[in-house]
Tab-separated table of C-alpha atoms and ligand atoms in Angstrom:
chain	number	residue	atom	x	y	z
A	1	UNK	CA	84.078	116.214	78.253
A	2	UNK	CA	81.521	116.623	80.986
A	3	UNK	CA	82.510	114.566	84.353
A	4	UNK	CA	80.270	113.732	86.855
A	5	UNK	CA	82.867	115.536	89.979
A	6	UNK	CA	83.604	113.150	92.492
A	7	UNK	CA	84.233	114.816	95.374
A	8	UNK	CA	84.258	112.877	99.119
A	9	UNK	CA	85.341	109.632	99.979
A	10	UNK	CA	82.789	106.152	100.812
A	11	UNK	CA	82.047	105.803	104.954
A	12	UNK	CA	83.143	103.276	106.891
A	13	UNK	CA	79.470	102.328	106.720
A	14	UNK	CA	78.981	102.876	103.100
A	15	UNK	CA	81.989	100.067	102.711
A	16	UNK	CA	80.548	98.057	105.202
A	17	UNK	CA	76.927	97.723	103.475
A	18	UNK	CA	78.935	96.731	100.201
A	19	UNK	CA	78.643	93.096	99.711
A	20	UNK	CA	81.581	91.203	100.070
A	21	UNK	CA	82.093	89.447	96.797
A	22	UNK	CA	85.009	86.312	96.767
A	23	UNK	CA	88.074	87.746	97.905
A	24	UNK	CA	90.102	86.681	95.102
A	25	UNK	CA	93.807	85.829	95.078
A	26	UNK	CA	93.509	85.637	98.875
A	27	UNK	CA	96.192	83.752	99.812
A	28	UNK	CA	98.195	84.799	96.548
A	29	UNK	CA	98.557	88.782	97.817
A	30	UNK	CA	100.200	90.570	100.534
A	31	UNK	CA	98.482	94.772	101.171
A	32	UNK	CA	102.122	96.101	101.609
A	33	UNK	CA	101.429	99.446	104.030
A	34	UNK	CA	104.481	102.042	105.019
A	35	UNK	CA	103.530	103.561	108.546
A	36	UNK	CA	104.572	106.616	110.655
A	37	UNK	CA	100.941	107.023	111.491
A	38	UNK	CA	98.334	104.835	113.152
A	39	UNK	CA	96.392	102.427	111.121
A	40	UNK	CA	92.320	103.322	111.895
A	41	UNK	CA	92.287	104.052	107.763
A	42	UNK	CA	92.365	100.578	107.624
A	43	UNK	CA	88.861	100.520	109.750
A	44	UNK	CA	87.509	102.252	105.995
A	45	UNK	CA	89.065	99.332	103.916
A	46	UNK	CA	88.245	96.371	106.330
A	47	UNK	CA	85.384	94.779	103.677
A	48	UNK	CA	87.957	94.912	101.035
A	49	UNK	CA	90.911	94.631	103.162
A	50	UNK	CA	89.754	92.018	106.177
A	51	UNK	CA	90.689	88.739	103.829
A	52	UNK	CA	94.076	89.617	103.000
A	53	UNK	CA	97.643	89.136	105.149
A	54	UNK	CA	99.327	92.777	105.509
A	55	UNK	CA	102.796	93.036	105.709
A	56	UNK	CA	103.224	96.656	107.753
A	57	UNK	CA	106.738	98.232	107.485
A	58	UNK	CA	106.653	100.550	110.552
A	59	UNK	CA	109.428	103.446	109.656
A	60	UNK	CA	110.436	105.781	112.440
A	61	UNK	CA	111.162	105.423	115.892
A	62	UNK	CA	110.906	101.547	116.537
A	63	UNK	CA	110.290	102.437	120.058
A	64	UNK	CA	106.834	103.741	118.969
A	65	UNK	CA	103.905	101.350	119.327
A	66	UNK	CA	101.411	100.987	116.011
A	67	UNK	CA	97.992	100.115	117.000
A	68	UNK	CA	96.348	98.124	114.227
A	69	UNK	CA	92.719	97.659	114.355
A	70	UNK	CA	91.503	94.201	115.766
A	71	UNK	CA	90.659	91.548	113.216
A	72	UNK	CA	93.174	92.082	110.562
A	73	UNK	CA	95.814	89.232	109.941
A	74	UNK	CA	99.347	90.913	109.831
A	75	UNK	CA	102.835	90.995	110.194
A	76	UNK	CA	104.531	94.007	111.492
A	77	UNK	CA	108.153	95.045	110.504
A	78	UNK	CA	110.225	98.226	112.648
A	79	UNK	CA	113.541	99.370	112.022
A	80	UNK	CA	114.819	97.119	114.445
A	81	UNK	CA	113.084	93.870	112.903
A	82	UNK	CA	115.043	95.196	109.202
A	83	UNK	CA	118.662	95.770	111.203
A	84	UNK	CA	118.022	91.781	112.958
A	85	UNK	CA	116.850	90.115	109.415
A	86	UNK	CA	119.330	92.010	107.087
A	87	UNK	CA	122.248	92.779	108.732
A	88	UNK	CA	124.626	94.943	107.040
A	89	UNK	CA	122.360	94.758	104.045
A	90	UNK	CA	119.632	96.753	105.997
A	91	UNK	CA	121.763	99.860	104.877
A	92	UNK	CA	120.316	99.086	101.234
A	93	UNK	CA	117.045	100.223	103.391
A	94	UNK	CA	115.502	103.538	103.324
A	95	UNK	CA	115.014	105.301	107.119
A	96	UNK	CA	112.369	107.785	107.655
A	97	UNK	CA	110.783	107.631	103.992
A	98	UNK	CA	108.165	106.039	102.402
A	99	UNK	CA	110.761	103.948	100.228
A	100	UNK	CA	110.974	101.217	103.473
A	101	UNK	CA	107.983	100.060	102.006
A	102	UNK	CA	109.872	98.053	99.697
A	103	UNK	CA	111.384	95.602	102.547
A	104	UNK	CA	107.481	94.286	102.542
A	105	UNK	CA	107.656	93.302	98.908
A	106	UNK	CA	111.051	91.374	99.807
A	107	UNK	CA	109.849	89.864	103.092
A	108	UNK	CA	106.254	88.387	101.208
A	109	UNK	CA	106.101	84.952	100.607
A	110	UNK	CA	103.287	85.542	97.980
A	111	UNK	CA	103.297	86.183	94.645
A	112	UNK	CA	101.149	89.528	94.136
A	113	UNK	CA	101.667	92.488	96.170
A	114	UNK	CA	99.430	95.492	97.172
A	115	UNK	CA	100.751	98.636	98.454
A	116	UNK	CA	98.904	101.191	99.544
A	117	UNK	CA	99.648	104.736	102.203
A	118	UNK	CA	98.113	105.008	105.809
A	119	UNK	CA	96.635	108.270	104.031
A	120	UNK	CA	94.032	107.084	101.229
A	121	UNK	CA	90.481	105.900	101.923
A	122	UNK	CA	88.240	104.160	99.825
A	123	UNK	CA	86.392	106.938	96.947
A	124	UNK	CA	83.122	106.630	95.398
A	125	UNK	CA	82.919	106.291	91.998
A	126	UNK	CA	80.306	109.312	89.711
A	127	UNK	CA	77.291	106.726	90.781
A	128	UNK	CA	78.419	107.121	94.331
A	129	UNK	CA	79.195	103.389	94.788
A	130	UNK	CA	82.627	102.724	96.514
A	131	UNK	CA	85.738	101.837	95.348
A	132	UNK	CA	86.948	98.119	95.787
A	133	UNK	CA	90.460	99.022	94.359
A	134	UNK	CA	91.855	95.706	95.339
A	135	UNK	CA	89.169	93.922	93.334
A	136	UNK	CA	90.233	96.295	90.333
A	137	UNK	CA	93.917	96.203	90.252
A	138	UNK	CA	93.523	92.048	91.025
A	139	UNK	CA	91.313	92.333	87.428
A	140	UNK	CA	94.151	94.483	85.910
A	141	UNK	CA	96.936	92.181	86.676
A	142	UNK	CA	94.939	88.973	85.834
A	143	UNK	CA	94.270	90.342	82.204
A	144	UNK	CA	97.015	90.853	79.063
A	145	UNK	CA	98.865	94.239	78.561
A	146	UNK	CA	99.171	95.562	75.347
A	147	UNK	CA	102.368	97.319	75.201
A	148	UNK	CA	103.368	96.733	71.308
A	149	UNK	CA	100.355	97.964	69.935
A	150	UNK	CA	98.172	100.982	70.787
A	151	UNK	CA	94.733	100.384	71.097
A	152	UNK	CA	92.669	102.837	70.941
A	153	UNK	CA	89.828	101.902	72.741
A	154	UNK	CA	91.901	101.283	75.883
A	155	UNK	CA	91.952	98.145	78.008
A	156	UNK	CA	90.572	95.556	75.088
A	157	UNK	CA	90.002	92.740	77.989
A	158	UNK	CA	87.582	95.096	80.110
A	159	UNK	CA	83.846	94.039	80.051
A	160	UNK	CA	82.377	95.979	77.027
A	161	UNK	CA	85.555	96.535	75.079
A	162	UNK	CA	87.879	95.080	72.375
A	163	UNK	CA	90.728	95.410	69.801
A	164	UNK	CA	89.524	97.769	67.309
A	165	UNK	CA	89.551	97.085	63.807
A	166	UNK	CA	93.444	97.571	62.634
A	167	UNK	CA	94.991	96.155	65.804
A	168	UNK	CA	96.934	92.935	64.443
A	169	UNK	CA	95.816	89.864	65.156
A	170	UNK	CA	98.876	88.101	65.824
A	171	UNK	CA	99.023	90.844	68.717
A	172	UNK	CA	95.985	90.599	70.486
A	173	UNK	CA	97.364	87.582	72.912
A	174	UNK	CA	98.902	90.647	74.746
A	175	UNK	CA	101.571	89.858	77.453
A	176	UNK	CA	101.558	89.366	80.835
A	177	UNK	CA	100.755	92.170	83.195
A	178	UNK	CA	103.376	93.011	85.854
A	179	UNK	CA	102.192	96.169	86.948
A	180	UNK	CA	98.696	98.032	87.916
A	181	UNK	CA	99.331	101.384	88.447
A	182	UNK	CA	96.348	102.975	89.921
A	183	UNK	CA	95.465	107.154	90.697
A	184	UNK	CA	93.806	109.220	93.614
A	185	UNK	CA	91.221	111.281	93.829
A	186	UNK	CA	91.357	114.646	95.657
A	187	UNK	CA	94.866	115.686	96.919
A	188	UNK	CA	96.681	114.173	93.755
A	189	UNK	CA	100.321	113.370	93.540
A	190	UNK	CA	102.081	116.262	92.711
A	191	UNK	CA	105.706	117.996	92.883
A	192	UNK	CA	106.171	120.361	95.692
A	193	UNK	CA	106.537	123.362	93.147
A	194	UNK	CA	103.118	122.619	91.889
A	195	UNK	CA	101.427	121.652	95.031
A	196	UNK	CA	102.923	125.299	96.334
A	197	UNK	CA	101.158	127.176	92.974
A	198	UNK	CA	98.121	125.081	93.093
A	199	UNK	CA	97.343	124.321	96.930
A	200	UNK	CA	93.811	124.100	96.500
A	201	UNK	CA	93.519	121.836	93.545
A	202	UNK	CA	91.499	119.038	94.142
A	203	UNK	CA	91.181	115.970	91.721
A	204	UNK	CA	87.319	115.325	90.903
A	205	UNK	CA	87.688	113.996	87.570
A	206	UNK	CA	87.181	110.098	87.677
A	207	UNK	CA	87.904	108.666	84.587
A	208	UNK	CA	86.465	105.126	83.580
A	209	UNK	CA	89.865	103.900	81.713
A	210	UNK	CA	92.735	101.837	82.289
A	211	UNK	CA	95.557	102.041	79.453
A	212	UNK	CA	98.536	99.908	79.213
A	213	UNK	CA	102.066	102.028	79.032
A	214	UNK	CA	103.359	101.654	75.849
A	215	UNK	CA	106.577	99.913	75.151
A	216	UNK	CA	109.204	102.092	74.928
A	217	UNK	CA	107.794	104.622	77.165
A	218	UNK	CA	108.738	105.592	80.667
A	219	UNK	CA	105.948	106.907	83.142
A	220	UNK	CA	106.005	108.493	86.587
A	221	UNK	CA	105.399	105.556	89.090
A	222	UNK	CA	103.418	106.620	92.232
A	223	UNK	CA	103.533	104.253	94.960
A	224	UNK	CA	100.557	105.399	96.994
A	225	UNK	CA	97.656	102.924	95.061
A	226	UNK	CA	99.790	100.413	93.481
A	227	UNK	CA	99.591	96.353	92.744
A	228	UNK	CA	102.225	94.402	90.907
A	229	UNK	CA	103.126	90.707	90.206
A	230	UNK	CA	106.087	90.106	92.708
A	231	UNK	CA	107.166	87.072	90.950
A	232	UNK	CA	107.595	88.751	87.406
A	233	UNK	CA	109.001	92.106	88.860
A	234	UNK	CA	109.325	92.380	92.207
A	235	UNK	CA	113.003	92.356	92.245
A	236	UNK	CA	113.299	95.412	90.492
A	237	UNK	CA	110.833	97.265	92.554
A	238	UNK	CA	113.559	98.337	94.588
A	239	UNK	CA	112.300	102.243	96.466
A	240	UNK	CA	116.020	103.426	96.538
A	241	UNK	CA	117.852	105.497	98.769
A	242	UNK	CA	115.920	107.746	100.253
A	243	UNK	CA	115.389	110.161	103.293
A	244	UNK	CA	117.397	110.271	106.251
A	245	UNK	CA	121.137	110.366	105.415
A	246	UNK	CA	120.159	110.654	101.683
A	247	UNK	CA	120.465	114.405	99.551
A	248	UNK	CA	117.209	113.369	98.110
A	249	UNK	CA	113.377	111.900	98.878
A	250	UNK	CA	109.943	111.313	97.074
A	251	UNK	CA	112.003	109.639	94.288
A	252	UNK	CA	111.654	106.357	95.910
A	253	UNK	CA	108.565	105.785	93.758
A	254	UNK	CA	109.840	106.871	90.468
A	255	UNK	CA	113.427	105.354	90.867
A	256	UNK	CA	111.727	101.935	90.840
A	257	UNK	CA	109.149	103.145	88.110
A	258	UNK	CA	112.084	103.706	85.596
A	259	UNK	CA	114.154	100.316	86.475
A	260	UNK	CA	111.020	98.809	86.060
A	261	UNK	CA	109.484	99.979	83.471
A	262	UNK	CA	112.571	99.726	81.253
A	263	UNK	CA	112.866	96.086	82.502
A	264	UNK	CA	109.108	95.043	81.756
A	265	UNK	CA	110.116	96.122	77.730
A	266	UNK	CA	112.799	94.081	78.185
A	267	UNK	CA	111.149	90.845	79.439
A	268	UNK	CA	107.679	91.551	77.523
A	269	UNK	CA	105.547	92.525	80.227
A	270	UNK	CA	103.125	94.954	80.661
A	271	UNK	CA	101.937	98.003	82.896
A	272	UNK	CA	98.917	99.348	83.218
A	273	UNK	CA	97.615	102.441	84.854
A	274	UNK	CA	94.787	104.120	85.337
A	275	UNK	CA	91.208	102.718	87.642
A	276	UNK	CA	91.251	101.965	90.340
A	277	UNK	CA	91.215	105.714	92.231
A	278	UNK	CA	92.231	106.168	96.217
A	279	UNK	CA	90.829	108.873	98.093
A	280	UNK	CA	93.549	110.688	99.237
A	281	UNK	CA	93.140	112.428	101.964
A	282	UNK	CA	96.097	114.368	103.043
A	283	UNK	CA	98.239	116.473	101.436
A	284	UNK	CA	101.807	116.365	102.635
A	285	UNK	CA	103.727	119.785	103.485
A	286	UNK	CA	105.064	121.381	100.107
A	287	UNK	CA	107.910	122.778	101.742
A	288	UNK	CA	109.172	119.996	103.380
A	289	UNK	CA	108.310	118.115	100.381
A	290	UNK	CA	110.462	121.033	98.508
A	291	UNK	CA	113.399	120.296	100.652
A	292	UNK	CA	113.677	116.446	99.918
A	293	UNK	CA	112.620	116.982	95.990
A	294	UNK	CA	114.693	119.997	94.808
A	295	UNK	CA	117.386	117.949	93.599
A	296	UNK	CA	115.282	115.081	92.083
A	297	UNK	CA	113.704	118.287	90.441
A	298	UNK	CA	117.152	118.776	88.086
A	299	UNK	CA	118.796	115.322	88.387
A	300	UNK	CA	115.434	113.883	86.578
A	301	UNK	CA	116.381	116.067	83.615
A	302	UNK	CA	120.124	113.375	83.258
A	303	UNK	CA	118.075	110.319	84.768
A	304	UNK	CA	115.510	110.688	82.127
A	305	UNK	CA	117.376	110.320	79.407
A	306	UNK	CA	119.503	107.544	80.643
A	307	UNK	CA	116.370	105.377	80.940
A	308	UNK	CA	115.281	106.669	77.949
A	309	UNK	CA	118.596	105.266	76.469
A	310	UNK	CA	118.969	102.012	78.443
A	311	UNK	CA	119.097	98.648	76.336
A	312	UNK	CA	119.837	95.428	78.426
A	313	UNK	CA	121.880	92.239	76.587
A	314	UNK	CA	119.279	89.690	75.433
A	315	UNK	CA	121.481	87.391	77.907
A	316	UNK	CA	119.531	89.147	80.639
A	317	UNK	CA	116.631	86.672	81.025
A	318	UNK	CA	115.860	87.575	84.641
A	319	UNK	CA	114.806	90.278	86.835
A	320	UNK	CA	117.500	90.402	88.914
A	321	UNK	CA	120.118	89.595	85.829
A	322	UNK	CA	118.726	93.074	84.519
A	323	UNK	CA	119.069	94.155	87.561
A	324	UNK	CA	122.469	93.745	88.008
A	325	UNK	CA	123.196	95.228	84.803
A	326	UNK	CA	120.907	97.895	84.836
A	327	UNK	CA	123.562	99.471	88.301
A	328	UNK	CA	126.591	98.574	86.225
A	329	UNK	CA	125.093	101.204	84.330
A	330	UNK	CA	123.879	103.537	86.541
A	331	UNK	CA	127.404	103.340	88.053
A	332	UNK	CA	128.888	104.298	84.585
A	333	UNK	CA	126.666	106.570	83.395
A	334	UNK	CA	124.621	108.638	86.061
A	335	UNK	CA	127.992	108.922	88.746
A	336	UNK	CA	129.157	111.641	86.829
A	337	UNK	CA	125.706	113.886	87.802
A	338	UNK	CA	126.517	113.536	91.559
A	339	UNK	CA	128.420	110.644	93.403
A	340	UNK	CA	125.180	110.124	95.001
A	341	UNK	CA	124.579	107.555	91.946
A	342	UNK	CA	127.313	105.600	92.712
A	343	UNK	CA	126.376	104.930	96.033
A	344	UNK	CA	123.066	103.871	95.110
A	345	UNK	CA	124.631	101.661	92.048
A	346	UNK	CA	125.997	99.715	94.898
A	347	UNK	CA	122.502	99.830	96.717
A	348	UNK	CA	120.935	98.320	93.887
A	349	UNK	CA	123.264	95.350	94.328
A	350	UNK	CA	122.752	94.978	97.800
A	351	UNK	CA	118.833	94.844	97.401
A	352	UNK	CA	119.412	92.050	95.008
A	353	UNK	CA	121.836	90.443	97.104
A	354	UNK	CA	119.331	90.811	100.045
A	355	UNK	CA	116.367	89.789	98.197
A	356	UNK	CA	118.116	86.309	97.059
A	357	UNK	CA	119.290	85.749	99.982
A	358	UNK	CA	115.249	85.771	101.453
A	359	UNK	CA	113.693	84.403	98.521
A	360	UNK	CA	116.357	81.768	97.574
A	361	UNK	CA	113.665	79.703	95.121
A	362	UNK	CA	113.503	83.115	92.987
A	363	UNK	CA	116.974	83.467	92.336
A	364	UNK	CA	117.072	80.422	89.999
A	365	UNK	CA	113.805	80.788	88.583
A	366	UNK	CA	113.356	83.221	85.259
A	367	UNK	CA	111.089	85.776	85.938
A	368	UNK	CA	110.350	86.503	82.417
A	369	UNK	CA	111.113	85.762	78.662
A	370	UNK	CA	113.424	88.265	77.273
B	401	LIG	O1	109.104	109.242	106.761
B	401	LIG	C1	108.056	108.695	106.372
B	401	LIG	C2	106.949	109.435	105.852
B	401	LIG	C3	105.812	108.779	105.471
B	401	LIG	N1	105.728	107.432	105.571
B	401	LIG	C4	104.516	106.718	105.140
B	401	LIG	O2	104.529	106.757	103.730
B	401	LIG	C5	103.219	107.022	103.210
B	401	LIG	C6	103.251	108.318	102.446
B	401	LIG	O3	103.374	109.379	103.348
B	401	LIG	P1	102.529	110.752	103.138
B	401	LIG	O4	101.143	110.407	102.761
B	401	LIG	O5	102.765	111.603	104.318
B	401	LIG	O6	103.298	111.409	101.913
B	401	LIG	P2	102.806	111.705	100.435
B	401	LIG	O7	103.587	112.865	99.932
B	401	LIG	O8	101.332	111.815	100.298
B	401	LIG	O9	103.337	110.340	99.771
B	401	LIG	C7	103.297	110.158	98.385
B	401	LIG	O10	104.408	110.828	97.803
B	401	LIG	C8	105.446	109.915	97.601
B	401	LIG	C9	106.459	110.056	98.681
B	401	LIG	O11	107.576	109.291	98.313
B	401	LIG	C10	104.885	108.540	97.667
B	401	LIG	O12	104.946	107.898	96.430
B	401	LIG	C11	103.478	108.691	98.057
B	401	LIG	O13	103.332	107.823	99.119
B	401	LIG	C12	102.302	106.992	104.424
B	401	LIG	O14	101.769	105.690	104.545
B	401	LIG	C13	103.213	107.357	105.586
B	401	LIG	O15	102.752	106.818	106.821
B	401	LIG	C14	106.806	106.668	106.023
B	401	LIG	O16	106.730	105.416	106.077
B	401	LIG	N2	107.946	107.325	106.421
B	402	LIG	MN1	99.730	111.023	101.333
């Protein structure tokens, strides 16, 4: 299949001449962005970007001082900020990983989230026009998922597509979309063994598709371009232990793709991946990235299969009743590969704990139908 390569991201100015359609869901969505860096990427987004409250979780030092570019409307969160509002339940925290990102979701008063790395500019798509990858994952979560049935010309609620013939009829109401999962173009999320055979691969391929995750199927969650409905799964998009203190790192991602995956087929809601594409720009060091993987590397090979095998009581009706259930679990089954699991069993609970505790409404409210 020939593929027009796509291979440099939009200018500032080539954003900045795009015209700046309604900025929908504006006061329904929170841009969630985990920072070690400064924020000028955000001078690339600002068309896309300028309408929307950010929620910045500012790992590191807190002593350190992140400039963020005049005109955005924001709320800034250091180490510091998570110790005074959390407590003891800060621990359930990640330090010095991308994984704090996840005390945004739980801070956010709204009900869609946006998370995106200090690291990924806006790409152009094969016509050259740039990427409004807000606009796109808003359009993904707004439309059905089809998780029960495959169809095979992808997304049937995109402009120019439908069911195909086959595709039941008493199935085509879909159900509703909790996640958007979208990709990057150029440096492309991959392990550290693979980014150390293949340093030079670059992603040009952009592929016009998004595809719903079947039910039943588990996928690998990256959290560098991702959008998902906070009040039908955010309490499951818990980032895990990670980083400093922690035997393992760049899980944080996948740890809450697996809870949350197997607790979308649970509740009947969908995930999509798939448009909109990032530019990533900077590839993070493999060896480093070696260090804090390794163990994920064989663990996954146990984890895997646990999710694989997970079924949750129909009594579960909400996210955080899955939740619960799904570290009883992890604590009974996955302990036994390292104690590591049991610690973060007890993490799991503490995020919930935390996360009721700040959004008090959402602890009595259903998040979806089982
Ligand atoms: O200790 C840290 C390191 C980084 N950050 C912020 O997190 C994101 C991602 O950082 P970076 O781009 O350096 O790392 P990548 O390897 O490209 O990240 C991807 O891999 C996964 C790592 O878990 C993750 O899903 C992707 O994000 C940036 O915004 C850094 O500023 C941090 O907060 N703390
Ligand atoms: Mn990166």
């Amino acid at each position: 299949m020939d593929y027009k390569k796509v291979t440099e991201n939009a200018t500032p100015e080539e954003t900045a001449a795009m015209p700046r359609g309604i900025p929908l869901l504006k006061d329904e969505l929170d841009i969630v962005i985990p920072t070690i860096r400064n924020l000028d990427f955000l001078e690339m987004w600002r068309p896309f970007f300028e309408p929307y409250h950010l929620i910045i979780v500012q790992d590191g030092d807190p002593s350190k001082t992140i400039n963020v570019p005049d005109g955005f409307d924001y709320e800034l969160y250091n180490r510091n900020d998570i110790n005074r509002i959390l407590g003891p339940k800060a621990s359930c925290i990640s330090f010095k990983d991308s994984a704090c990102r996840c005390f945004g979701y739980m801070v956010s008063k709204k009900k869609y989230i946006f998370t995106i790395d200090d690291d990924c500019f806006v790409g152009k798509d094969p016509s050259g026009k740039p990427i409004n990858a807000l606009e796109q994952h808003i359009k993904n979560i707004l439309s059905p998922s089809t998780p029960l049935f495959f169809n095979t010309l992808y997304d049937p609620f995109r402009e120019g597509a439908d069911f195909v013939r086959g595709y039941p009829f008493s199935l085509r109401e879909g159900v509703p979309t909790a996640v958007s999962h979208g990709l990057w173009l150029n440096i492309p999320d991959y392990d550290a063994p693979t980014q150390l055979v293949k340093p030079r691969e670059r992603n040009t391929r952009y592929v016009d598709m998004v595809l719903t995750i079947p039910k039943g199927t588990l996928f690998p969650m990256c959290g560098m371009n991702l959008a998902f409905d906070r009040h039908l799964i955010g309490p499951a998009m818990y980032f895990g232990l990670m980083g400093d203190g922690q035997p393992i790192g760049r899980y944080d991602d996948m740890w809450a793709g697996w809870c949350t995956k197997v607790i979308c087929d649970h509740l009947n809601l969908g995930v999509k991946t798939g448009l909109p594409y990032i530019f990533h720009s900077k590839a993070s060091n493999p060896f480093v990235n070696l260090k804090k993987e390794y163990k994920g590397i064989f663990w996954q090979e146990d984890i895997i299969p646990f999710f694989q095998a997970v079924t949750l009581p129909k009594e579960c009706t909400t996210v955080q009743e899955c939740y619960i259930e799904l570290s009883k679990q992890v604590k009974e089954k996955l302990s036994k590969v390292d104690p590591y699991f049991d610690k973060l069993a007890d993490a799991m609970v503490t995020w919930i704990e935390a996360w009721d505790e700040l959004n008090p409404a959402g602890a009595a409210v259903a998040n979806g139908k089982a």
